[in-house]
PDB file of C-alpha atoms in Angstrom:
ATOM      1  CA  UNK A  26      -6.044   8.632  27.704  1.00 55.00           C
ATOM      2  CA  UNK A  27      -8.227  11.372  28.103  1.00 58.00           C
ATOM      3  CA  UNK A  28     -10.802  12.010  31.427  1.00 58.00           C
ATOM      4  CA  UNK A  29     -13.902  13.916  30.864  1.00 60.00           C
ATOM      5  CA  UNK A  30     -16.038  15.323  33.329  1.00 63.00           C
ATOM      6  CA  UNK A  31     -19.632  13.643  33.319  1.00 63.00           C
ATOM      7  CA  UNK A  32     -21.354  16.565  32.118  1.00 62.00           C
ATOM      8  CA  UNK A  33     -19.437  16.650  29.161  1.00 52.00           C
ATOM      9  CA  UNK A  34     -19.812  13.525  26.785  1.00 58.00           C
ATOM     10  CA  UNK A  35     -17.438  12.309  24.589  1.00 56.00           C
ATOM     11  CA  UNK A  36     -17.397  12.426  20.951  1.00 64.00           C
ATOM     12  CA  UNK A  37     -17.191   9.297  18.785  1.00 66.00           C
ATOM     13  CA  UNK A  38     -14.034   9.547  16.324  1.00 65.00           C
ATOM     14  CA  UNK A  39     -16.011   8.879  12.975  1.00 67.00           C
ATOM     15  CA  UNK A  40     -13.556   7.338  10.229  1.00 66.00           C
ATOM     16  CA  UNK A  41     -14.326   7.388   6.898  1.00 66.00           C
ATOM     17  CA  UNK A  42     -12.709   4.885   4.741  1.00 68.00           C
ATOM     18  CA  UNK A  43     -10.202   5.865   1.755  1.00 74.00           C
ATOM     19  CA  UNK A  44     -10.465   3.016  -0.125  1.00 79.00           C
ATOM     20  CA  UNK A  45     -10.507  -0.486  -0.671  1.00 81.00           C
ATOM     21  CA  UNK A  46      -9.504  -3.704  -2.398  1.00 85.00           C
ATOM     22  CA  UNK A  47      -9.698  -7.576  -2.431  1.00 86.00           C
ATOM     23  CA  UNK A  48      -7.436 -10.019  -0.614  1.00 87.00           C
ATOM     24  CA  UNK A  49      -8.193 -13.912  -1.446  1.00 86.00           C
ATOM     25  CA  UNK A  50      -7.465 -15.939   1.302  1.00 86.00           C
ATOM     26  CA  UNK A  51      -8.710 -19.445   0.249  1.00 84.00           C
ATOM     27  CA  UNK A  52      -5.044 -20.407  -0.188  1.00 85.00           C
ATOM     28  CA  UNK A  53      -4.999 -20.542   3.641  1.00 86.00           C
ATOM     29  CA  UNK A  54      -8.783 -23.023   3.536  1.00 82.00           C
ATOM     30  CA  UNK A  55      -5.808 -25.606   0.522  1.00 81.00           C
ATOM     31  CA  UNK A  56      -3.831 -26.167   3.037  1.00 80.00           C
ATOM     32  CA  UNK A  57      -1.276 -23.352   2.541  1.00 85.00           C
ATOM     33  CA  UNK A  58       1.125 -22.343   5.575  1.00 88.00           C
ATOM     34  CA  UNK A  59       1.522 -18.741   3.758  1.00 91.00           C
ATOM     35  CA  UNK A  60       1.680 -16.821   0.102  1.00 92.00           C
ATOM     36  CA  UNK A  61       2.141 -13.313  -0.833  1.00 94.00           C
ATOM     37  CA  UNK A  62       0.009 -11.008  -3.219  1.00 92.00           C
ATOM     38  CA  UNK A  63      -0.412  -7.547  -4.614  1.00 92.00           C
ATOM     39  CA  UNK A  64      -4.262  -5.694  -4.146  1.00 89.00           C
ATOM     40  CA  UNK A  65      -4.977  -3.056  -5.975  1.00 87.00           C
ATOM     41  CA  UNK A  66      -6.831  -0.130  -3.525  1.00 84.00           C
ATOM     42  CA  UNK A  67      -9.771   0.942  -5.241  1.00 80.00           C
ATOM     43  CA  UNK A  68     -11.179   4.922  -3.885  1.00 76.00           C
ATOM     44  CA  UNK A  69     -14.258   5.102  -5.329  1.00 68.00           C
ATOM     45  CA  UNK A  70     -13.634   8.558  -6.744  1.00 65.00           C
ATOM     46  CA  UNK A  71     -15.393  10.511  -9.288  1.00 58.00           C
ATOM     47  CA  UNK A  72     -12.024  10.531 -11.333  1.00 60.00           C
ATOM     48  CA  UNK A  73     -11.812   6.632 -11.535  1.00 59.00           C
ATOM     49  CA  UNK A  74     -15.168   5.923 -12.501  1.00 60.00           C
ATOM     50  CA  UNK A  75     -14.464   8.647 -15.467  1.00 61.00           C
ATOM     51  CA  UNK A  76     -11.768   6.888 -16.273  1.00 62.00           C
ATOM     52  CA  UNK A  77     -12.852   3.879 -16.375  1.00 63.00           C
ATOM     53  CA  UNK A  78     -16.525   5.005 -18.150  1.00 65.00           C
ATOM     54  CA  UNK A  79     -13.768   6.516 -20.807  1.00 68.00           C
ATOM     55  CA  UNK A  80     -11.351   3.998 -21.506  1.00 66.00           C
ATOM     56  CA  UNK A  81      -8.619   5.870 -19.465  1.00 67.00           C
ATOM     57  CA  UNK A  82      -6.033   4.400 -17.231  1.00 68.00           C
ATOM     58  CA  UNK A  83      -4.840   5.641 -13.755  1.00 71.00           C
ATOM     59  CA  UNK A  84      -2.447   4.631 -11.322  1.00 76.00           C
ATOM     60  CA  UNK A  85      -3.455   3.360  -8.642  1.00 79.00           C
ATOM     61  CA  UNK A  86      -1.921   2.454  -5.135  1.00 85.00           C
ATOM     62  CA  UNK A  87      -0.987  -1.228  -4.456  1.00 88.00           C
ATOM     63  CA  UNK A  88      -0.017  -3.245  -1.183  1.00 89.00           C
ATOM     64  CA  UNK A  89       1.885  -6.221  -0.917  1.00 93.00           C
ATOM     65  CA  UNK A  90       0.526  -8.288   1.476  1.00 93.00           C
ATOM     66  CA  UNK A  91       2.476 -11.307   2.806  1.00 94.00           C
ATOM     67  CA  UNK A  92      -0.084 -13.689   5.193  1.00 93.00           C
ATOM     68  CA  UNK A  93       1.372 -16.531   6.686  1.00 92.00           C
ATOM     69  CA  UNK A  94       0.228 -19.042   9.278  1.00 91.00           C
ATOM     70  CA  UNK A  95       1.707 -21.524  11.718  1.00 91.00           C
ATOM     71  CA  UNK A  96      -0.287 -24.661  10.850  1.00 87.00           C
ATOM     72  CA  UNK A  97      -2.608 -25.358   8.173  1.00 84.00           C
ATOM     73  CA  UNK A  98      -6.181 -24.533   8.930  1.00 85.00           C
ATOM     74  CA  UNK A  99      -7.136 -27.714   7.091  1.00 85.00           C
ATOM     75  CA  UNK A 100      -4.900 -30.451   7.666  1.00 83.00           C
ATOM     76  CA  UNK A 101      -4.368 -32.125   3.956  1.00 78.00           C
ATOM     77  CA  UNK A 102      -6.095 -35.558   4.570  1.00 84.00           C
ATOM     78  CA  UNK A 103      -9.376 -33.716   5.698  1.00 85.00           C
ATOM     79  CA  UNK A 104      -9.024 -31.547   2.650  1.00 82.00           C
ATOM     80  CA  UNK A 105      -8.639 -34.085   0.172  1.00 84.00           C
ATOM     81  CA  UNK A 106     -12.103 -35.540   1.454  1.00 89.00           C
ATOM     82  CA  UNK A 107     -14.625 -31.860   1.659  1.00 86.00           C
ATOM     83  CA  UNK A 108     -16.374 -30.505  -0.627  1.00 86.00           C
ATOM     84  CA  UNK A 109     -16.354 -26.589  -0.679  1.00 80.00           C
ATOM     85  CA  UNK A 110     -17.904 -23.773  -2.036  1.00 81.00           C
ATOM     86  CA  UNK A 111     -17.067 -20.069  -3.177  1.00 79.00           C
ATOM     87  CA  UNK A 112     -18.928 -17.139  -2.001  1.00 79.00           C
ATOM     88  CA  UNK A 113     -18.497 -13.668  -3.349  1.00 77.00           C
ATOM     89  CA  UNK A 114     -20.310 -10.671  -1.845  1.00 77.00           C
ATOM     90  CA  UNK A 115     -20.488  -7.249  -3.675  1.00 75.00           C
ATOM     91  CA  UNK A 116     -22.738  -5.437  -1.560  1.00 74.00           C
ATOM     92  CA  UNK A 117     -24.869  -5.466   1.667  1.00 73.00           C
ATOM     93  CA  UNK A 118     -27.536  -3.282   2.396  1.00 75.00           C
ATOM     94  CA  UNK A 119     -29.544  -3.060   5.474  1.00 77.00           C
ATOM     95  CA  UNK A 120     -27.139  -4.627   7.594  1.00 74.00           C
ATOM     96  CA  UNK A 121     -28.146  -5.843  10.892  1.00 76.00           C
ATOM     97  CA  UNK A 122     -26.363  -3.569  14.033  1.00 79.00           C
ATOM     98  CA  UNK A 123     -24.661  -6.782  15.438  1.00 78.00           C
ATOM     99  CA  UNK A 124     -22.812  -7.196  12.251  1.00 70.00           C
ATOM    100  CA  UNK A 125     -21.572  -2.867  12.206  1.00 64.00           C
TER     101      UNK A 125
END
């Protein structure tokens, strides 16, 4: 922990993200106690979009993620009687400040 004076303000730490992937959990919403899966981390970098535009592979790092969960978060009978729906979001622009 770190004490400033009053006249002196503190700095934000500003983090700037590396990279990023994908992790489905709608396993968890079928009534799933737990499963285990591989995402690929995607950087965004100049040298995989060439690669990509050019037919090229790369490696790219992987975690394994293992998720597990006590107790379903839909029991099976109450499952077995809703109707659901899949929503995938690319991108958001504009976002409101309560959501940042």
């Amino acid at each position: 922990i770190e004490v400033l004076p009053k006249e002196k303000k503190a700095r934000e730490e500003k983090t700037a993200p590396i990279g990023q992937g994908a992790l489905d959990l709608s396993s968890l919403l079928k009534g799933e106690n737990g499963f285990t899966q591989s995402v690929v981390i995607h950087s965004g970098t100049t040298a995989e979009n060439v690669a990509a535009n050019t037919g090229q592979n790369i490696l790219q790092p992987e975690l394994q993620v293992e998720v597990s969960v006590t107790n379903p978060l839909i029991p099976a009978d109450v499952y077995a009687v809703s109707n659901h729906m899949t929503i995938r979001v690319d991108s958001l622009y504009s976002l409101p400040e309560t959501w940042q």
